[in-house]
Amino acid sequence: MNYSLEVESYLNKLPKDRRQLIEKSLLLAYQFFPEDDCTLQIAYQMPALKYRGKPVFYIGNFAKHIGFYPLPATIAHFEEAIKRYSKGVIQLPVDERLDWQLVEKIIIFRREMFES
């Protein structure tokens, strides 16, 4: 993937395993959001994927997790499914197997929100 200098700088500071998790999330998103209509920039001190100028999600590295922020309406919709990852936000664990099917469902839901 090609990144802006700002995003590349952010990612280059991460341990390899953390960078891979963030990049895998982005690659998954690009399956549902055409890359030509997306921008990836830094917002709130973390990468933000935007589709046609509007945020799809923010994703960032933290001490004990990867923070995945697909905006409040999405978090509310998946409240039951994400409760093991935290309440009100999604903290993806880095020390256990990630539920990529859940991440994919969240991304698909975000895509549907843009279509409605």
Coordinates of C-alpha atoms in Angstrom, one line a residue:
M1 CA 0.0 0.0 0.0
N2 CA 1.1 3.5 -0.6
Y3 CA 0.8 5.9 2.3
S4 CA 1.2 9.6 2.8
L5 CA 4.3 10.6 4.6
E6 CA 2.3 11.3 7.7
V7 CA 0.7 7.9 7.8
E8 CA 3.9 6.2 6.9
S9 CA 5.7 8.0 9.7
Y10 CA 3.0 6.8 12.2
L11 CA 3.2 3.2 10.9
N12 CA 7.0 3.1 10.9
K13 CA 7.1 3.8 14.6
L14 CA 5.0 0.7 15.4
P15 CA 6.3 -2.8 16.2
K16 CA 5.9 -5.1 13.2
D17 CA 3.0 -7.1 14.6
R18 CA 1.0 -4.0 15.4
R19 CA 1.6 -2.5 12.0
Q20 CA 0.5 -5.7 10.4
L21 CA -2.8 -5.6 12.3
I22 CA -3.5 -2.1 11.3
E23 CA -2.6 -2.8 7.6
K24 CA -4.7 -6.0 7.6
S25 CA -7.7 -3.9 8.8
L26 CA -7.1 -1.4 6.0
L27 CA -6.8 -4.1 3.4
L28 CA -10.0 -5.6 4.6
A29 CA -11.7 -2.2 4.4
Y30 CA -10.5 -1.7 0.8
Q31 CA -12.4 -4.8 -0.2
F32 CA -15.7 -2.9 0.5
F33 CA -14.6 0.7 -0.1
P34 CA -13.0 1.5 -3.4
E35 CA -9.5 2.7 -2.7
D36 CA -9.8 5.4 -5.3
D37 CA -12.6 7.0 -3.3
C38 CA -10.7 6.7 0.0
T39 CA -8.1 8.8 1.8
L40 CA -6.0 7.7 4.7
Q41 CA -4.8 10.4 6.9
I42 CA -3.9 11.1 10.5
A43 CA -6.7 12.4 12.7
Y44 CA -6.8 12.3 16.5
Q45 CA -3.2 11.2 16.3
M46 CA -4.0 7.9 14.5
P47 CA -4.8 6.7 11.0
A48 CA -8.3 7.6 9.8
L49 CA -9.8 6.0 6.7
K50 CA -12.2 8.3 5.0
Y51 CA -14.6 7.5 2.1
R52 CA -15.5 10.4 0.0
G53 CA -14.3 12.7 2.7
K54 CA -16.3 11.1 5.6
P55 CA -14.8 8.8 8.2
V56 CA -15.2 5.1 7.9
F57 CA -13.1 4.3 11.0
Y58 CA -10.0 5.4 13.0
I59 CA -7.5 2.9 14.1
G60 CA -4.5 3.3 16.4
N61 CA -1.9 1.6 18.4
F62 CA -2.1 1.7 22.2
A63 CA -0.1 0.0 24.9
K64 CA -2.3 -3.1 25.3
H65 CA -4.5 -3.0 22.3
I66 CA -5.3 -1.7 18.8
G67 CA -8.1 0.9 19.1
F68 CA -10.7 0.5 16.4
Y69 CA -13.2 3.4 16.2
P70 CA -15.9 2.9 13.6
L71 CA -18.0 5.8 15.0
P72 CA -20.8 5.8 17.6
A73 CA -23.7 4.5 15.6
T74 CA -21.7 1.5 14.5
I75 CA -20.5 0.8 18.0
A76 CA -24.2 1.0 19.3
H77 CA -25.3 -1.4 16.5
F78 CA -22.6 -4.0 17.5
E79 CA -22.8 -3.3 21.3
E80 CA -23.5 -7.0 22.2
A81 CA -20.9 -8.4 19.8
I82 CA -18.2 -6.1 21.0
K83 CA -18.8 -6.2 24.7
R84 CA -15.8 -8.5 25.1
Y85 CA -13.6 -5.9 23.5
S86 CA -14.8 -3.0 25.8
K87 CA -17.8 -0.9 26.3
G88 CA -18.4 2.1 24.0
V89 CA -15.1 1.5 22.0
I90 CA -13.5 -1.4 20.4
Q91 CA -10.1 -2.4 21.8
L92 CA -8.7 -5.2 19.6
P93 CA -6.4 -7.4 21.7
V94 CA -2.9 -7.9 20.4
D95 CA -2.2 -10.9 22.6
E96 CA -4.9 -13.2 21.3
R97 CA -6.5 -14.3 18.1
L98 CA -8.6 -11.5 16.5
D99 CA -12.1 -12.0 15.4
W100 CA -11.6 -10.9 11.8
Q101 CA -15.2 -11.9 10.9
L102 CA -16.5 -9.3 13.4
V103 CA -14.2 -6.6 12.0
E104 CA -15.4 -7.5 8.5
K105 CA -19.1 -7.2 9.6
I106 CA -18.4 -3.8 11.1
I107 CA -16.7 -2.6 7.9
I108 CA -19.6 -3.9 5.8
F109 CA -22.1 -2.2 8.2
R110 CA -20.1 1.1 7.7
R111 CA -20.3 0.6 3.9
E112 CA -24.1 0.1 4.2
M113 CA -24.4 3.3 6.2
F114 CA -22.8 5.2 3.3
E115 CA -25.2 3.7 0.8
S116 CA -28.4 4.6 2.8

